[in-house]
Coordinates of C-alpha atoms and ligand atoms in Angstrom, one line a residue:
M116 CA -174.2 177.0 -60.5
S117 CA -170.8 176.1 -59.1
A118 CA -169.4 172.9 -60.6
T119 CA -167.7 171.3 -57.7
A120 CA -168.6 170.2 -54.2
E121 CA -165.9 172.5 -52.8
A122 CA -167.3 175.6 -54.6
H123 CA -170.8 174.8 -53.4
L124 CA -169.8 174.2 -49.8
A125 CA -167.5 177.3 -49.8
S126 CA -170.5 179.4 -50.9
L127 CA -172.5 178.5 -47.8
A128 CA -170.9 181.0 -45.5
R129 CA -173.1 184.1 -45.8
P130 CA -172.8 186.2 -42.6
D131 CA -175.5 188.6 -43.7
A132 CA -178.0 185.9 -44.8
P133 CA -181.5 185.7 -43.2
P134 CA -182.2 182.9 -40.7
A135 CA -182.3 179.6 -42.6
I136 CA -185.6 178.5 -41.0
V137 CA -188.2 180.3 -39.0
M138 CA -191.1 178.3 -37.5
D139 CA -193.5 180.4 -35.6
K140 CA -196.3 178.8 -33.5
V141 CA -196.7 176.0 -36.0
N142 CA -199.7 173.6 -35.4
K143 CA -200.5 170.5 -37.3
W144 CA -203.2 167.9 -37.0
F145 CA -203.6 164.5 -38.6
G146 CA -207.4 164.3 -38.4
S147 CA -208.1 164.8 -34.7
L148 CA -204.5 164.0 -33.7
H149 CA -202.7 167.2 -32.7
V150 CA -199.1 166.3 -33.8
L151 CA -197.4 169.7 -33.7
R152 CA -198.3 172.1 -30.9
D153 CA -197.3 175.7 -31.1
V154 CA -193.8 174.7 -32.4
T155 CA -191.5 177.7 -32.5
L156 CA -188.0 177.1 -33.8
N157 CA -185.5 179.4 -35.5
V158 CA -182.4 177.9 -37.2
G159 CA -179.7 180.4 -38.0
N160 CA -177.5 180.3 -41.1
G161 CA -174.9 177.6 -40.7
E162 CA -176.5 176.4 -37.4
R163 CA -176.6 172.6 -36.6
V164 CA -179.7 171.5 -34.7
V165 CA -180.3 168.0 -33.5
I166 CA -183.9 167.0 -32.7
C167 CA -184.6 164.1 -30.3
G168 CA -187.5 162.7 -28.5
P169 CA -189.6 159.6 -28.1
S170 CA -191.1 157.7 -31.0
G171 CA -194.4 159.4 -32.1
S172 CA -193.5 162.8 -30.7
G173 CA -193.7 164.6 -34.0
K174 CA -190.0 164.8 -35.0
S175 CA -190.5 163.5 -38.6
T176 CA -193.6 165.6 -39.0
L177 CA -191.7 168.7 -37.9
I178 CA -188.9 168.4 -40.4
R179 CA -191.2 167.2 -43.2
C180 CA -193.2 170.4 -42.7
I181 CA -190.0 172.4 -43.5
N182 CA -190.0 171.3 -47.1
R183 CA -193.8 170.7 -47.3
L184 CA -193.7 166.9 -47.5
E185 CA -196.4 167.6 -44.8
Q186 CA -198.6 170.7 -44.6
H187 CA -199.0 172.6 -41.4
Q188 CA -202.4 174.1 -40.7
E189 CA -201.5 177.0 -38.3
G190 CA -198.5 179.3 -37.9
R191 CA -195.8 180.4 -40.2
I192 CA -192.8 178.6 -41.7
I193 CA -190.2 180.7 -43.6
V194 CA -187.2 179.1 -45.2
E195 CA -184.3 181.2 -46.6
G196 CA -186.7 184.2 -46.6
N197 CA -189.5 182.4 -48.5
E198 CA -192.7 181.8 -46.6
L199 CA -194.3 178.4 -47.2
T200 CA -197.7 179.1 -48.6
D201 CA -200.0 177.3 -51.1
D202 CA -198.2 179.3 -53.8
L203 CA -196.3 176.7 -55.8
R204 CA -193.5 179.1 -56.7
S205 CA -192.7 179.5 -53.0
L206 CA -192.7 175.7 -52.7
D207 CA -190.3 175.4 -55.7
A208 CA -188.0 178.1 -54.2
I209 CA -187.9 176.2 -50.9
R210 CA -187.4 172.8 -52.3
R211 CA -184.4 174.2 -54.3
E212 CA -182.7 175.2 -51.0
V213 CA -183.5 172.1 -48.9
G214 CA -182.0 168.6 -49.3
M215 CA -183.4 165.7 -47.3
V216 CA -182.0 162.3 -46.3
F217 CA -184.4 159.7 -44.9
Q218 CA -184.0 156.6 -42.7
S219 CA -184.6 154.3 -45.7
F220 CA -182.1 155.5 -48.4
N221 CA -184.7 155.7 -51.1
L222 CA -182.2 155.3 -54.0
F223 CA -183.6 154.3 -57.4
P224 CA -182.6 150.6 -57.6
H225 CA -182.6 150.5 -61.4
L226 CA -180.2 153.4 -61.8
T227 CA -176.5 153.4 -61.1
I228 CA -175.0 155.4 -58.2
L229 CA -173.9 158.1 -60.7
E230 CA -177.3 158.2 -62.4
N231 CA -179.0 158.5 -59.0
C232 CA -176.9 161.5 -58.3
T233 CA -177.4 163.2 -61.7
L234 CA -181.1 162.6 -62.3
A235 CA -182.5 165.6 -60.4
P236 CA -179.7 168.1 -61.5
I237 CA -180.3 167.1 -65.2
W238 CA -184.1 167.0 -65.1
V239 CA -185.0 169.6 -62.5
R240 CA -182.1 172.0 -62.7
K241 CA -181.4 171.4 -66.4
T242 CA -177.7 171.0 -65.7
P243 CA -175.9 169.7 -68.8
K244 CA -175.1 166.0 -68.3
A245 CA -171.3 166.3 -68.3
E246 CA -171.4 169.0 -65.7
A247 CA -173.9 167.1 -63.6
E248 CA -171.6 164.0 -63.7
A249 CA -168.6 166.0 -62.8
L250 CA -170.5 167.5 -59.8
A251 CA -171.8 164.1 -58.8
M252 CA -168.3 162.7 -58.9
S253 CA -167.0 165.5 -56.7
Y254 CA -169.7 164.7 -54.1
L255 CA -169.1 161.0 -54.3
E256 CA -165.4 161.7 -53.6
R257 CA -166.5 163.8 -50.6
V258 CA -168.5 160.9 -49.2
K259 CA -165.5 158.7 -50.1
I260 CA -167.1 156.3 -52.6
P261 CA -166.2 157.5 -56.1
E262 CA -165.2 154.0 -57.0
Q263 CA -168.8 152.8 -56.6
A264 CA -170.2 155.2 -59.3
K265 CA -171.0 152.6 -61.9
K266 CA -172.6 150.1 -59.5
Y267 CA -176.3 149.7 -58.6
P268 CA -177.6 150.4 -55.1
G269 CA -178.2 146.7 -54.4
Q270 CA -174.5 146.1 -54.8
L271 CA -173.6 148.5 -51.9
S272 CA -173.8 148.1 -48.2
G273 CA -176.4 150.1 -46.2
G274 CA -173.8 152.6 -45.0
Q275 CA -172.5 153.1 -48.6
Q276 CA -176.1 153.6 -49.8
Q277 CA -176.8 156.2 -47.2
R278 CA -173.6 158.0 -48.1
V279 CA -174.9 158.0 -51.7
A280 CA -178.2 159.4 -50.6
I281 CA -176.3 162.2 -48.9
A282 CA -174.3 162.9 -52.0
R283 CA -177.4 162.8 -54.1
A284 CA -179.1 165.4 -52.0
L285 CA -176.0 167.6 -52.1
C286 CA -175.9 167.4 -55.9
M287 CA -178.9 169.8 -55.9
Q288 CA -176.6 172.2 -54.0
P289 CA -178.9 173.0 -51.2
K290 CA -178.4 175.6 -48.4
I291 CA -180.0 173.4 -45.8
M292 CA -179.9 169.7 -45.2
L293 CA -182.6 167.8 -43.2
F294 CA -181.8 164.3 -41.9
D295 CA -184.5 162.1 -40.5
E296 CA -182.9 159.3 -38.4
P297 CA -180.3 158.6 -41.1
T298 CA -178.5 155.9 -39.2
S299 CA -181.3 154.1 -37.5
A300 CA -181.8 151.5 -40.3
L301 CA -178.1 150.7 -40.4
D302 CA -176.1 147.9 -38.8
P303 CA -173.9 149.2 -36.0
E304 CA -170.7 148.8 -37.9
M305 CA -172.0 151.1 -40.6
I306 CA -173.3 153.9 -38.4
K307 CA -169.9 155.5 -37.9
E308 CA -169.1 156.0 -41.6
V309 CA -172.4 157.8 -42.1
L310 CA -172.0 159.9 -39.0
D311 CA -168.4 160.8 -40.1
T312 CA -169.9 162.0 -43.5
M313 CA -172.4 164.2 -41.6
V314 CA -169.7 165.6 -39.3
G315 CA -167.7 166.5 -42.5
L316 CA -170.7 168.3 -43.8
A317 CA -171.3 170.1 -40.6
D318 CA -167.6 171.2 -40.6
S319 CA -168.2 172.7 -44.1
G320 CA -170.7 175.2 -42.7
M321 CA -173.9 173.5 -44.0
T322 CA -177.1 174.4 -42.1
M323 CA -178.3 171.1 -40.7
V324 CA -181.4 169.9 -38.9
C325 CA -181.0 166.2 -37.9
V326 CA -183.4 164.0 -36.1
T327 CA -181.2 161.4 -34.4
H328 CA -180.6 159.7 -31.2
E329 CA -176.9 159.5 -31.8
M330 CA -175.9 161.6 -28.8
G331 CA -172.2 161.4 -29.5
F332 CA -172.9 163.0 -32.9
A333 CA -175.1 165.6 -31.1
R334 CA -172.2 166.4 -28.7
Q335 CA -169.7 166.7 -31.5
V336 CA -171.6 168.9 -33.9
A337 CA -174.8 170.3 -32.6
D338 CA -175.1 174.0 -31.7
R339 CA -178.4 173.2 -30.2
V340 CA -180.4 170.1 -29.2
V341 CA -184.2 170.3 -29.2
F342 CA -186.2 167.8 -27.2
M343 CA -189.7 167.0 -28.4
D344 CA -192.4 165.1 -26.6
R345 CA -196.1 164.8 -27.7
G346 CA -195.9 167.4 -30.4
E347 CA -194.2 170.1 -28.3
I348 CA -190.7 171.4 -28.0
V349 CA -190.3 170.7 -24.3
E350 CA -186.7 171.9 -23.9
S351 CA -183.8 173.1 -25.9
G352 CA -180.2 174.0 -25.2
T353 CA -176.6 173.2 -26.0
P354 CA -175.7 169.6 -25.9
T355 CA -173.9 170.1 -22.5
E356 CA -177.0 171.8 -21.0
M357 CA -179.3 169.2 -22.3
F358 CA -177.3 166.1 -21.4
E359 CA -175.7 167.3 -18.1
T360 CA -178.4 169.4 -16.6
P361 CA -181.8 168.6 -18.1
K362 CA -184.5 170.8 -16.6
T363 CA -187.6 168.7 -17.1
D364 CA -188.6 165.3 -15.9
R365 CA -189.6 164.4 -19.4
L366 CA -186.1 165.0 -20.8
R367 CA -184.5 163.2 -17.8
L368 CA -186.7 160.2 -18.4
F369 CA -185.9 160.2 -22.1
L370 CA -182.2 160.4 -21.5
S371 CA -182.3 157.6 -19.0
Q372 CA -183.9 155.4 -21.7
I373 CA -181.4 156.1 -24.5
L374 CA -178.1 156.7 -22.8
Ligands
LIG228 P1 -191.7 160.7 -34.7 O1 -190.9 161.0 -36.0 O2 -191.3 161.6 -33.6 O3 -191.6 159.3 -34.4 P2 -194.0 161.4 -36.3 O4 -193.8 162.8 -36.7 O5 -193.7 160.3 -37.3 O6 -193.2 161.1 -34.9 O7 -195.5 161.1 -35.8 C1 -196.2 161.9 -34.9 C2 -197.6 161.4 -34.7 O8 -198.3 161.6 -35.9 C3 -197.6 159.9 -34.4 O9 -198.7 159.7 -33.5 C4 -197.9 159.3 -35.7 O10 -198.6 158.1 -35.5 C5 -198.8 160.3 -36.4 N1 -198.7 160.3 -37.9 C6 -197.5 160.5 -38.6 N2 -197.8 160.5 -39.9 C7 -199.1 160.4 -40.0 C8 -200.0 160.3 -41.1 N3 -199.5 160.4 -42.4 N4 -201.3 160.1 -40.9 C9 -201.8 160.0 -39.6 N5 -201.0 160.1 -38.5 C10 -199.7 160.3 -38.7
LIG229 MG1 -189.8 159.8 -37.2

């Protein structure tokens, strides 16, 4: 295990690595509700994909299936070469590689910022405490809040808490980061600081799948934008293709509502 943020992020560039994520004709139902319909999506190593679409279109379900917070019923999902099956070892292997950041920051309120960041490395990865703390501090520096390490989440602003949540996920040294609307619970003045952190991460070569409606962010970092509606991937392309020359009425309608 590399002991600094820099060493971890520098290790991400692996030109010969397998695709980060392969989803092949994935279907999922909640009861009789068909929420993912033949979703096929490949994410290359180091690729940045932004997923957008109306509320209820299946965006959260799609990314939650990637680390098995939700279970798909048909099709295949392969993450960093490991297929998601009922085998717990494959699940363990995948959760090791995948970090996730949610809309609500989900920090532990009774633990300090530093303790939030070292909990999983110490208990799950069995990293010695001093090493976990040094690593956590290097990530807190990266997200530009090392001075908050001894405080509790309730003493931080929403934007600061979300940056801690990003640092906490990074402390497990994942190869892939999933973001589910990380800025949509934030006051407008805090959105930029979180997006800036995500841009920095994208620049470091991290494979990222982000559900967001921040189209400026999508233009700046996304290799590909994927538009979902009613459980389907309706259209995908570069940010320019998607925003300048949408092919479907559904995407045109969606863009007219958010831009
Ligand atoms: P999005 O993130 O695009 O808003 P979701 O993936 O959260 O969409 O939801 C897709 C559909 O699945 C919605 O109709 C939602 O109500 C439904 N849904 C999501 N989670 C559950 C659940 N745990 N049980 C039943 N239905 C769910
Ligand atoms: Mg959602």
